[in-house]
Coordinates of C-alpha atoms and ligand atoms in Angstrom, one line a residue:
A1 CA 120.0 -41.5 19.2
A2 CA 117.0 -43.6 20.1
R3 CA 113.9 -43.5 18.0
R4 CA 111.3 -41.7 19.8
G5 CA 108.4 -41.6 17.4
A6 CA 107.4 -41.9 13.8
F7 CA 105.0 -40.3 11.3
E8 CA 102.9 -42.5 9.2
I9 CA 101.7 -41.0 6.1
S10 CA 99.3 -43.2 4.4
Q11 CA 96.6 -42.8 1.7
P12 CA 93.2 -44.3 2.4
T13 CA 92.7 -47.4 0.4
E14 CA 89.8 -47.4 -2.1
F15 CA 87.6 -49.3 0.4
V16 CA 87.8 -46.6 3.0
K17 CA 86.9 -44.0 0.4
A18 CA 83.7 -45.8 -0.5
D19 CA 82.8 -46.1 3.2
Y20 CA 83.0 -42.4 3.5
A21 CA 80.8 -41.6 0.5
S22 CA 78.1 -44.0 1.7
A23 CA 78.2 -42.4 5.1
R24 CA 77.6 -39.0 3.5
R25 CA 74.7 -40.4 1.5
D26 CA 73.2 -41.9 4.6
I27 CA 73.4 -38.6 6.4
A28 CA 71.8 -36.8 3.4
L29 CA 69.0 -39.4 3.3
I30 CA 68.4 -39.2 7.0
T31 CA 68.3 -35.4 6.8
L32 CA 65.8 -35.6 3.9
A33 CA 63.7 -38.1 5.8
L34 CA 63.8 -36.0 8.9
F35 CA 62.8 -33.0 6.8
V36 CA 59.9 -34.8 5.2
A37 CA 58.8 -36.1 8.6
I38 CA 58.9 -32.6 10.1
I39 CA 56.9 -31.1 7.1
A40 CA 54.4 -34.0 7.4
V41 CA 54.0 -33.3 11.2
V42 CA 53.7 -29.6 10.6
L43 CA 51.0 -30.2 7.9
L44 CA 49.2 -32.6 10.1
V45 CA 49.3 -30.2 13.0
M46 CA 48.1 -27.3 10.8
R47 CA 45.3 -29.4 9.4
Y48 CA 44.0 -30.2 12.8
N49 CA 44.7 -27.0 14.6
L50 CA 44.2 -24.5 11.8
L51 CA 42.4 -25.8 8.7
R52 CA 39.7 -27.6 10.6
P53 CA 38.8 -24.6 12.8
I54 CA 39.0 -22.3 9.8
K55 CA 36.6 -24.5 7.9
E56 CA 34.3 -24.6 10.9
L57 CA 34.4 -20.8 11.1
L58 CA 33.7 -20.6 7.4
G59 CA 30.7 -22.8 7.7
G60 CA 29.5 -20.7 10.6
A61 CA 30.0 -17.4 8.7
K62 CA 28.0 -18.9 5.8
A63 CA 25.2 -20.1 8.0
V64 CA 24.9 -16.8 9.9
G65 CA 25.1 -14.9 6.5
Q66 CA 22.1 -16.9 5.4
G67 CA 20.2 -15.9 8.5
D68 CA 20.7 -19.0 10.7
L69 CA 21.6 -17.0 13.9
A70 CA 21.3 -20.1 16.0
Y71 CA 24.4 -21.6 14.4
R72 CA 27.4 -22.0 16.8
V73 CA 30.9 -23.1 15.8
V74 CA 32.7 -25.8 17.8
A75 CA 35.6 -24.0 19.4
P76 CA 38.9 -25.9 19.4
S77 CA 40.3 -26.6 22.9
G78 CA 43.1 -24.5 24.2
G79 CA 43.3 -20.8 24.5
N80 CA 45.0 -20.0 21.2
E81 CA 43.9 -17.3 18.8
I82 CA 41.8 -19.6 16.7
A83 CA 39.9 -20.7 19.8
Q84 CA 39.4 -17.1 20.8
L85 CA 38.2 -16.3 17.3
A86 CA 35.7 -19.1 17.4
S87 CA 34.3 -18.0 20.8
E88 CA 34.2 -14.4 19.6
F89 CA 32.3 -15.6 16.5
N90 CA 29.8 -17.4 18.7
R91 CA 29.4 -14.3 20.8
M92 CA 28.7 -12.2 17.7
A93 CA 26.1 -14.7 16.5
E94 CA 24.4 -14.6 19.9
S95 CA 24.4 -10.8 19.9
L96 CA 23.0 -10.7 16.4
A97 CA 20.3 -13.2 17.4
E98 CA 19.5 -11.0 20.4
Q99 CA 19.2 -7.9 18.1
R100 CA 16.9 -9.8 15.8
R101 CA 14.7 -10.8 18.7
A102 CA 14.6 -7.2 19.8
A103 CA 13.7 -6.0 16.3
E104 CA 11.0 -8.6 16.1
R105 CA 9.6 -7.5 19.5
Q106 CA 9.6 -3.8 18.4
A107 CA 7.9 -4.7 15.1
E108 CA 5.2 -6.6 17.0
E109 CA 4.7 -3.7 19.5
R110 CA 4.4 -1.2 16.6
L111 CA 1.9 -3.5 14.9
A112 CA -0.2 -3.7 18.1
L113 CA 0.0 0.0 18.5
E114 CA -1.2 0.6 14.9
R115 CA -4.0 -1.9 15.4
E116 CA -5.1 0.0 18.5
L117 CA -4.9 3.3 16.7
R118 CA -6.9 2.1 13.8
H119 CA -9.5 0.7 16.2
S120 CA -9.8 4.0 18.0
E121 CA -9.9 5.9 14.6
R122 CA -12.7 3.6 13.5
L123 CA -14.6 4.2 16.8
A124 CA -14.1 8.0 16.3
S125 CA -15.4 7.8 12.7
V126 CA -18.3 5.6 13.8
G127 CA -19.1 8.3 16.4
R128 CA -19.0 11.0 13.7
L129 CA -21.1 8.9 11.5
A130 CA -23.7 8.3 14.2
A131 CA -23.8 12.0 15.0
G132 CA -24.3 12.8 11.3
V133 CA -27.0 10.2 10.9
A134 CA -28.8 11.5 14.0
H135 CA -28.5 15.1 12.7
E136 CA -29.5 14.3 9.1
M137 CA -32.4 12.0 10.0
G138 CA -33.5 14.1 13.0
A139 CA -34.6 17.0 10.9
P140 CA -36.9 15.2 8.5
L141 CA -38.3 13.1 11.4
N142 CA -39.2 16.2 13.3
V143 CA -40.9 17.6 10.2
I144 CA -42.8 14.3 9.8
K145 CA -43.8 14.3 13.4
G146 CA -45.1 17.9 13.3
R147 CA -47.2 17.3 10.2
V148 CA -48.6 14.1 11.6
E149 CA -49.7 16.0 14.7
M150 CA -51.3 18.7 12.6
L151 CA -53.2 16.1 10.7
R152 CA -54.3 14.3 13.9
E153 CA -55.4 17.5 15.6
R154 CA -57.4 18.8 12.7
L155 CA -59.0 15.8 11.2
D156 CA -61.6 18.1 9.6
A157 CA -59.1 20.3 7.9
P158 CA -59.7 21.2 4.3
V159 CA -58.6 18.6 1.8
D160 CA -56.0 20.9 0.3
N161 CA -54.4 21.4 3.7
R162 CA -54.3 17.7 4.4
A163 CA -52.9 16.9 0.9
R164 CA -50.1 19.4 1.5
N165 CA -49.2 17.9 4.8
L166 CA -49.2 14.4 3.3
H167 CA -47.0 15.7 0.5
I168 CA -44.5 17.1 2.9
I169 CA -44.4 13.8 4.9
G170 CA -43.8 11.9 1.6
A171 CA -40.9 14.2 0.6
Q172 CA -39.3 13.9 4.1
T173 CA -39.6 10.1 4.0
D174 CA -37.9 10.2 0.6
A175 CA -35.1 12.2 2.1
I176 CA -34.6 9.6 4.9
T177 CA -34.7 6.8 2.3
D178 CA -32.0 8.6 0.3
I179 CA -29.8 8.9 3.4
V180 CA -30.3 5.2 4.2
R181 CA -29.5 4.2 0.7
Q182 CA -26.3 6.2 0.6
L183 CA -25.2 5.0 4.0
L184 CA -25.7 1.4 2.8
T185 CA -23.5 2.2 -0.2
L186 CA -20.8 3.5 2.2
A187 CA -21.1 0.6 4.6
R188 CA -21.7 -2.6 2.6
P189 CA -18.8 -4.5 1.0
F190 CA -19.0 -4.1 -2.7
N191 CA -19.2 -7.0 -5.1
L192 CA -17.9 -5.2 -8.2
R193 CA -18.9 -6.4 -11.6
R194 CA -15.9 -5.2 -13.5
E195 CA -16.0 -4.8 -17.3
P196 CA -14.3 -2.6 -19.8
I197 CA -16.3 0.6 -20.2
E198 CA -15.9 3.3 -22.8
P199 CA -15.5 6.6 -20.9
A200 CA -17.6 8.4 -23.5
R201 CA -20.6 6.1 -22.9
L202 CA -20.4 6.5 -19.1
I203 CA -20.4 10.3 -19.6
A204 CA -23.3 10.1 -22.0
A205 CA -25.3 8.0 -19.6
V206 CA -24.8 10.6 -16.8
V207 CA -25.6 13.5 -19.0
E208 CA -28.9 11.9 -19.8
L209 CA -29.7 11.6 -16.1
I210 CA -28.9 15.2 -15.1
E211 CA -30.1 17.0 -18.2
A212 CA -33.5 17.9 -16.9
D213 CA -32.1 19.2 -13.6
A214 CA -29.5 21.2 -15.5
M215 CA -32.1 22.8 -17.7
K216 CA -34.1 23.8 -14.6
S217 CA -31.1 25.7 -13.2
G218 CA -30.1 27.2 -16.5
V219 CA -26.9 25.2 -16.8
R220 CA -25.5 24.4 -20.2
V221 CA -24.0 20.8 -20.2
E222 CA -21.1 20.3 -22.5
V223 CA -19.3 17.1 -23.3
S224 CA -15.8 17.6 -24.7
Q225 CA -15.7 16.2 -28.2
K226 CA -11.9 15.5 -28.0
D227 CA -12.5 12.3 -26.1
H228 CA -11.7 9.8 -28.8
H229 CA -9.7 7.9 -26.3
P230 CA -8.0 4.7 -27.0
D231 CA -8.3 3.4 -23.5
F232 CA -11.4 2.0 -21.7
V233 CA -11.8 2.1 -18.0
E234 CA -12.3 -1.1 -16.0
G235 CA -15.1 -1.0 -13.6
D236 CA -18.7 -1.5 -12.5
Q237 CA -21.0 0.6 -14.7
A238 CA -23.8 1.2 -12.3
L239 CA -21.5 2.3 -9.4
L240 CA -19.3 4.5 -11.6
R241 CA -22.4 6.1 -13.0
Q242 CA -23.5 6.9 -9.5
S243 CA -20.1 8.3 -8.6
L244 CA -19.9 10.6 -11.6
M245 CA -23.5 11.7 -11.1
N246 CA -23.0 12.7 -7.5
I247 CA -20.2 15.0 -8.6
C248 CA -22.2 16.5 -11.4
I249 CA -25.2 17.1 -9.1
N250 CA -22.9 19.0 -6.7
S251 CA -21.8 21.1 -9.7
L252 CA -25.4 21.9 -10.5
H253 CA -26.1 22.8 -6.9
A254 CA -23.1 25.2 -7.0
M255 CA -24.6 26.9 -10.1
A256 CA -28.1 27.6 -8.9
N257 CA -28.1 30.7 -11.1
G258 CA -26.9 29.0 -14.3
G259 CA -23.5 28.4 -15.7
R260 CA -21.6 25.8 -17.7
L261 CA -20.9 22.2 -16.8
L262 CA -18.1 20.5 -18.8
I263 CA -17.6 16.7 -18.6
E264 CA -14.7 15.3 -20.5
V265 CA -12.0 12.6 -20.5
A266 CA -8.8 14.2 -19.1
P267 CA -6.4 14.7 -22.1
E268 CA -3.5 13.3 -20.1
E269 CA -3.3 9.8 -18.6
R270 CA -1.7 9.1 -15.2
R271 CA 0.7 6.4 -14.1
K272 CA 0.7 5.1 -10.6
N273 CA 1.9 1.9 -9.0
G274 CA 2.8 0.5 -12.4
G275 CA -0.7 1.0 -13.8
T276 CA -2.3 3.6 -16.2
F277 CA -5.2 5.6 -15.1
V278 CA -7.8 7.5 -17.2
G279 CA -9.4 10.6 -15.8
L280 CA -13.1 11.6 -16.0
R281 CA -13.2 15.3 -15.4
V282 CA -16.1 17.5 -14.3
S283 CA -15.6 21.3 -14.3
D284 CA -18.2 23.9 -13.4
T285 CA -18.4 27.7 -13.3
G286 CA -20.0 27.7 -9.9
S287 CA -19.1 29.1 -6.5
G288 CA -15.9 27.1 -6.1
I289 CA -14.9 25.5 -2.8
P290 CA -13.5 27.6 0.0
P291 CA -9.8 26.4 0.4
E292 CA -10.4 25.6 4.1
N293 CA -13.1 23.2 3.1
L294 CA -11.1 21.3 0.5
A295 CA -9.7 18.9 3.0
H296 CA -13.2 18.0 4.4
I297 CA -15.5 17.8 1.4
F298 CA -15.1 14.0 1.2
D299 CA -15.9 13.4 4.9
P300 CA -19.2 11.7 5.5
F301 CA -21.9 14.3 6.5
F302 CA -19.7 17.3 5.6
T303 CA -22.1 19.7 3.9
T304 CA -22.4 23.5 3.4
K305 CA -25.9 23.2 2.1
A306 CA -29.1 24.1 3.9
V307 CA -30.9 21.5 6.0
G308 CA -32.8 19.2 3.6
K309 CA -30.7 20.3 0.6
G310 CA -27.6 18.2 1.2
T311 CA -26.8 15.1 3.3
G312 CA -23.0 15.5 3.0
L313 CA -22.8 11.9 1.8
G314 CA -22.5 12.4 -2.0
L315 CA -18.8 12.9 -2.2
S316 CA -17.9 10.2 0.4
V317 CA -20.1 7.7 -1.5
A318 CA -18.4 8.8 -4.8
R319 CA -15.0 8.4 -3.2
R320 CA -15.7 5.0 -1.7
I321 CA -16.9 3.7 -5.1
V322 CA -13.8 5.0 -6.9
E323 CA -11.4 3.7 -4.2
E324 CA -13.0 0.2 -4.5
H325 CA -12.0 0.4 -8.1
D326 CA -8.4 1.2 -7.0
G327 CA -8.8 4.7 -8.3
W328 CA -9.0 8.1 -6.6
I329 CA -10.7 11.5 -6.9
E330 CA -9.0 14.9 -7.1
A331 CA -10.8 18.1 -6.3
A332 CA -9.5 21.6 -7.0
N333 CA -10.7 25.1 -7.7
L334 CA -10.3 26.6 -11.1
T335 CA -8.4 29.9 -11.4
E336 CA -11.2 31.4 -13.5
G337 CA -13.7 30.4 -10.8
G338 CA -15.7 27.2 -10.2
A339 CA -14.5 23.7 -9.2
T340 CA -13.1 20.8 -11.0
F341 CA -13.2 17.1 -10.0
T342 CA -11.3 14.3 -11.7
I343 CA -12.1 10.6 -11.1
W344 CA -9.0 8.5 -11.9
L345 CA -9.8 5.0 -12.9
P346 CA -7.6 2.1 -14.0
A347 CA -7.3 1.9 -17.8
T348 CA -7.8 -1.2 -19.7
P349 CA -6.7 -1.4 -23.4
G350 CA -9.6 -0.2 -25.7
D351 CA -10.3 -3.6 -27.1
G352 CA -13.4 -2.7 -29.0
R353 CA -15.6 -4.5 -26.5
P354 CA -18.1 -1.8 -25.7
G355 CA -20.1 -1.9 -22.5
E356 CA -23.8 -2.2 -22.7
P357 CA -25.3 0.3 -25.1
Ligands
ADP401 P1 -23.7 17.5 -0.1 O1 -23.8 17.7 -1.6 O2 -24.9 16.7 0.4 O3 -23.4 18.7 0.7 P2 -21.3 16.2 -0.7 O4 -20.4 15.2 0.0 O5 -21.7 15.8 -2.1 O6 -22.5 16.5 0.2 O7 -20.5 17.6 -0.8 C1 -19.9 18.1 0.3 C2 -19.7 19.6 0.2 O8 -18.6 19.8 -0.8 C3 -20.8 20.4 -0.3 O9 -21.7 20.7 0.7 C4 -20.1 21.6 -0.9 O10 -19.8 22.5 0.1 C5 -18.8 21.1 -1.4 N1 -18.8 20.9 -2.9 C6 -18.9 19.7 -3.5 N2 -18.9 19.9 -4.9 C7 -18.8 21.2 -5.1 C8 -18.7 22.1 -6.3 N3 -18.7 21.6 -7.5 N4 -18.6 23.4 -6.1 C9 -18.6 23.9 -4.8 N5 -18.6 23.2 -3.7 C10 -18.8 21.9 -3.8

């Protein structure tokens, strides 16, 4: 039979085996290199397309957070999510800026409105003041005019008669002078001479001034002995004396038929706006204040007294003085009858430096 074919069974030589192994290594190396290259490219792409815009957005968030609403981030080109986020961010910043502008506009409008309101309030109080001045000065001026006419018509009137008229004219002039003086106290800017004042000394000075009037009306003046107070008050002696005296004089007026006037340092101190306040308290056994009047007694020219007896300026002057000292006055009725007023003044540590004797 003819030979048609043959099998060759051979074993690769050592050379071919080595070739094979190197080829495998090459493939592995190439695969690794490819892998590294792909990772590098991916990282690069991420850096440019993701990290940079995120950093930009972060910077924007920080700037906007710190109040720089004009800050805008640079949006990456293309319509991907990052680009959308960036333009959304810019829109948010714009809307925040718009809201801030609106808030500023509103605040300005409110301020202007308040200014206008204050102006019209001031005009109204000037009007009230003018009406009060006209009323309070009109009465004594009328009396003066009447008496002057009487004197002029009867030049030969008896001496006694003429002296009486002159006396009345003098008293009415004093009343007008008093109103003018109080009005000036209300109107002029104060130049406070602040110093530490021992409350007991202030009270003693006022007692001395009102003692004679109290005696005339049969009022017993008592000064509480409990007032060994560690704190002094800080203020202008002369003005505070006037303020306390105005309140005491009102009490005397309210006790025309006698009574008891107690002046003391309030046993308790008050704290307000981080400061400590000492109270000077005046309590009487007089008529008390009708509840409906309590809200008005500090208004200029509010008075319940007869013409010529009160100007309605005493308490408004007292309040102005105390408020200039950063203090305040409280008024109330006592349950047992009579009224009580407390002047609260800023305390200063009792440093042993007494005011003038
Ligand atoms: P005036 O004493 O000239 O009337 P004030 O401003 O001092 O003006 O007082 C206003 C009003 O407050 C008084 O007219 C009176 O009605 C009331 N008033 C003030 N103090 C007292 C008091 N101790 N007891 C009763 N009423 C008082």
